[in-house]
Every structure is written in C-alpha cells, then in structure tokens.
C-alpha cells in the first residue's frame, strides 16, 4: 500500500525517520486542475450533447445538490468533499466516455486533499455550488458549448485559487 501511495505522490521519504504524508505541491496541484479543466470541459460537452434520459439526469443532479446543501448547512468538510466529488463523477459518468472516468480517477486523491484544504478555510462553498448549478443547467438544456466552458472555468478557477492559497501558506512558513 505504501508503494502505491508513494507512486501516486501521496507519501514521501523522510530520511531515517521513515515516510510521511507528502505536503501538497502547489505546482503539481495547479497542473492537475488544468488537466481536470480539460477533462471536465469534454465531459460537460459530451453530457450536454448526447444524453437522452433528462428525467434521470435531473433526478441525480437534484440528489447531489440536496447533499451539497445539507453539507453547506452542516459545515461538514467530509460531506462537502463527498458532495463535490459526487457532482464531478456524475458529470464524468454522464459523458458516456469511460476514458474520462479512468483518467480522472488517478487525480482524485490529490483533488480530495486540495478540496479539504480549501474548504477548511471556509472559502467558497456557496460559489462552488452556484457554479455546479450553472454547469448542470447547461447540460440539461443541451448547451454543450456553455456547459463545457463553465466546467473548464470552474476547474481552472478552483485550481488557481488553491494554488495561490498554497503559495501564500508556503511563503508565510518560509518567512516564519
């Protein structure tokens, strides 16, 4: 298990002291978000242009949004992260492209760590869900270009915001 975690960049050597959880690397995380932005754009475009079961999609999105609202009210980081992941995974699933799911799967451990770091600061829960709603509305309305653009903007903005927060934290620690 440790070998797998090291390969995924989640565990690093600590010299003679053994191993430890890897710190979040702002540059790596920014790169992951950029890739995810492209994947999410593709997933949203495909979802909006090809699915036929609008009733089921609305039902699934509704359940995800209820979980998100409940998480925001409870201020539970675990619930917030789970609801956020559920939204993106459903969007990937709805695309009908299994390679999107497979490709995104490798970055989820890093993304979840990032989501936790951002959400623990109490930043942006409402705007995150407003962006999710706009993406889902565009998908359900069949507007592939809008859905794709919104999904990519959402991922890249989250990545840039997280990058900036992590860099400030690094700078503050270096100055201390």
Short mmCIF file of C-alpha atoms in Angstrom, two decimals:
data_model
loop_
_atom_site.label_atom_id
_atom_site.label_comp_id
_atom_site.label_asym_id
_atom_site.label_seq_id
_atom_site.Cartn_x
_atom_site.Cartn_y
_atom_site.Cartn_z
CA UNK A 1 0.00 0.00 0.00
CA UNK A 2 2.84 2.39 0.81
CA UNK A 3 4.49 1.72 -2.54
CA UNK A 4 1.24 2.63 -4.30
CA UNK A 5 0.86 5.79 -2.19
CA UNK A 6 4.47 6.77 -2.98
CA UNK A 7 3.88 6.18 -6.69
CA UNK A 8 0.83 8.46 -6.52
CA UNK A 9 2.88 11.14 -4.75
CA UNK A 10 0.91 10.94 -1.51
CA UNK A 11 3.76 9.60 0.65
CA UNK A 12 7.40 10.73 0.65
CA UNK A 13 10.61 9.57 2.30
CA UNK A 14 11.63 11.40 5.45
CA UNK A 15 15.21 10.19 5.63
CA UNK A 16 16.00 7.87 8.51
CA UNK A 17 12.69 8.74 10.15
CA UNK A 18 10.73 6.71 7.58
CA UNK A 19 7.91 8.06 5.50
CA UNK A 20 5.30 10.78 5.86
CA UNK A 21 2.27 12.15 4.10
CA UNK A 22 3.52 14.31 1.25
CA UNK A 23 2.87 18.02 1.52
CA UNK A 24 0.57 19.38 -1.16
CA UNK A 25 2.73 20.67 -4.00
CA UNK A 26 1.11 23.87 -5.35
CA UNK A 27 2.63 23.49 -8.82
CA UNK A 28 1.59 19.85 -9.19
CA UNK A 29 -1.90 20.66 -7.95
CA UNK A 30 -2.24 23.55 -10.39
CA UNK A 31 -1.21 21.21 -13.23
CA UNK A 32 -3.75 18.60 -12.10
CA UNK A 33 -6.52 21.21 -12.08
CA UNK A 34 -5.54 22.37 -15.56
CA UNK A 35 -5.82 18.81 -16.86
CA UNK A 36 -9.06 18.33 -15.00
CA UNK A 37 -10.38 21.53 -16.57
CA UNK A 38 -9.92 19.98 -20.00
CA UNK A 39 -11.48 16.70 -18.89
CA UNK A 40 -14.42 18.46 -17.28
CA UNK A 41 -14.94 20.58 -20.40
CA UNK A 42 -15.07 17.42 -22.52
CA UNK A 43 -17.30 15.62 -20.02
CA UNK A 44 -19.77 18.52 -19.85
CA UNK A 45 -19.85 18.96 -23.64
CA UNK A 46 -20.44 15.25 -24.21
CA UNK A 47 -23.04 15.11 -21.44
CA UNK A 48 -24.99 18.03 -22.87
CA UNK A 49 -24.86 16.81 -26.45
CA UNK A 50 -25.68 13.14 -26.18
CA UNK A 51 -27.64 12.01 -23.16
CA UNK A 52 -31.31 11.21 -23.62
CA UNK A 53 -32.59 10.46 -20.13
CA UNK A 54 -33.18 14.03 -18.98
CA UNK A 55 -35.56 12.93 -16.20
CA UNK A 56 -32.93 10.65 -14.63
CA UNK A 57 -30.19 13.28 -15.02
CA UNK A 58 -32.34 15.91 -13.30
CA UNK A 59 -33.11 13.44 -10.51
CA UNK A 60 -29.42 12.59 -9.96
CA UNK A 61 -28.35 16.24 -10.09
CA UNK A 62 -31.12 17.10 -7.64
CA UNK A 63 -29.95 14.45 -5.18
CA UNK A 64 -26.37 15.70 -5.46
CA UNK A 65 -27.46 19.30 -4.88
CA UNK A 66 -29.52 18.29 -1.83
CA UNK A 67 -26.43 16.57 -0.41
CA UNK A 68 -24.41 19.70 -1.18
CA UNK A 69 -26.95 21.97 0.54
CA UNK A 70 -27.02 19.69 3.56
CA UNK A 71 -23.21 19.70 3.69
CA UNK A 72 -23.03 23.50 3.48
CA UNK A 73 -25.55 23.81 6.34
CA UNK A 74 -23.78 21.23 8.50
CA UNK A 75 -20.33 22.67 7.74
CA UNK A 76 -19.04 19.10 7.48
CA UNK A 77 -15.84 19.02 5.43
CA UNK A 78 -16.35 15.30 4.71
CA UNK A 79 -19.90 15.88 3.44
CA UNK A 80 -18.81 18.90 1.39
CA UNK A 81 -15.99 16.97 -0.27
CA UNK A 82 -18.18 13.92 -0.89
CA UNK A 83 -20.92 16.02 -2.50
CA UNK A 84 -18.41 17.90 -4.64
CA UNK A 85 -16.77 14.67 -5.81
CA UNK A 86 -20.21 13.16 -6.50
CA UNK A 87 -21.08 16.09 -8.77
CA UNK A 88 -17.92 15.78 -10.84
CA UNK A 89 -18.00 12.00 -11.01
CA UNK A 90 -21.62 12.09 -12.19
CA UNK A 91 -20.71 14.62 -14.87
CA UNK A 92 -17.90 12.31 -15.99
CA UNK A 93 -20.24 9.31 -15.94
CA UNK A 94 -22.96 11.16 -17.83
CA UNK A 95 -20.49 11.89 -20.63
CA UNK A 96 -20.60 8.23 -21.66
CA UNK A 97 -16.82 8.26 -22.13
CA UNK A 98 -15.23 5.67 -19.84
CA UNK A 99 -11.75 7.10 -20.50
CA UNK A 100 -12.72 10.34 -18.76
CA UNK A 101 -13.59 8.35 -15.64
CA UNK A 102 -10.36 6.34 -15.85
CA UNK A 103 -8.16 9.36 -16.45
CA UNK A 104 -9.77 11.45 -13.71
CA UNK A 105 -9.56 8.60 -11.20
CA UNK A 106 -5.79 8.93 -10.88
CA UNK A 107 -6.04 12.55 -9.74
CA UNK A 108 -8.89 12.18 -7.24
CA UNK A 109 -6.66 11.55 -4.18
CA UNK A 110 -4.84 14.83 -4.87
CA UNK A 111 -8.08 16.65 -5.68
CA UNK A 112 -9.72 15.50 -2.45
CA UNK A 113 -6.73 16.74 -0.44
CA UNK A 114 -6.99 20.07 -2.25
CA UNK A 115 -10.74 20.32 -1.68
CA UNK A 116 -10.23 19.69 2.02
CA UNK A 117 -7.52 22.36 2.23
CA UNK A 118 -9.78 24.93 0.57
CA UNK A 119 -12.96 24.00 2.43
CA UNK A 120 -11.22 24.02 5.83
CA UNK A 121 -10.64 27.75 5.32
CA UNK A 122 -14.41 28.20 4.91
CA UNK A 123 -13.98 29.69 1.46
CA UNK A 124 -16.36 29.50 -1.42
CA UNK A 125 -18.92 26.79 -0.61
CA UNK A 126 -21.79 28.88 -1.96
CA UNK A 127 -20.00 29.90 -5.15
CA UNK A 128 -18.88 26.32 -5.80
CA UNK A 129 -22.49 25.13 -5.72
CA UNK A 130 -23.70 28.07 -7.81
CA UNK A 131 -21.12 27.11 -10.45
CA UNK A 132 -22.18 23.45 -10.26
CA UNK A 133 -25.80 24.52 -10.77
CA UNK A 134 -24.92 26.59 -13.84
CA UNK A 135 -23.00 23.65 -15.32
CA UNK A 136 -25.82 21.19 -14.66
CA UNK A 137 -28.41 23.60 -16.10
CA UNK A 138 -26.36 23.97 -19.30
CA UNK A 139 -26.02 20.17 -19.54
CA UNK A 140 -29.73 19.57 -19.02
CA UNK A 141 -30.58 22.31 -21.56
CA UNK A 142 -28.31 20.63 -24.09
CA UNK A 143 -25.99 23.64 -24.44
CA UNK A 144 -22.74 21.75 -24.99
CA UNK A 145 -20.50 24.78 -25.55
CA UNK A 146 -21.75 26.65 -22.47
CA UNK A 147 -21.59 23.53 -20.30
CA UNK A 148 -18.03 22.86 -21.43
CA UNK A 149 -16.87 26.43 -20.94
CA UNK A 150 -18.43 26.65 -17.47
CA UNK A 151 -16.95 23.31 -16.39
CA UNK A 152 -13.47 24.28 -17.55
CA UNK A 153 -13.68 27.73 -15.92
CA UNK A 154 -14.87 26.13 -12.69
CA UNK A 155 -11.93 23.70 -12.52
CA UNK A 156 -9.30 26.20 -13.57
CA UNK A 157 -10.54 28.91 -11.19
CA UNK A 158 -10.56 26.42 -8.30
CA UNK A 159 -7.06 25.32 -9.24
CA UNK A 160 -5.72 28.86 -9.46
CA UNK A 161 -7.36 29.86 -6.17
CA UNK A 162 -5.95 26.78 -4.44
CA UNK A 163 -2.52 27.40 -5.97
CA UNK A 164 -2.49 30.99 -4.69
CA UNK A 165 -3.56 29.92 -1.18
CA UNK A 166 -0.90 27.22 -1.02
CA UNK A 167 1.81 29.59 -2.27
CA UNK A 168 0.84 32.19 0.36
CA UNK A 169 0.97 29.48 3.03
CA UNK A 170 4.42 28.38 1.79
CA UNK A 171 5.63 31.99 1.77
CA UNK A 172 4.31 32.59 5.28
CA UNK A 173 6.01 29.43 6.55
CA UNK A 174 9.29 30.37 4.86
CA UNK A 175 9.18 33.85 6.43
CA UNK A 176 8.50 32.48 9.92
#
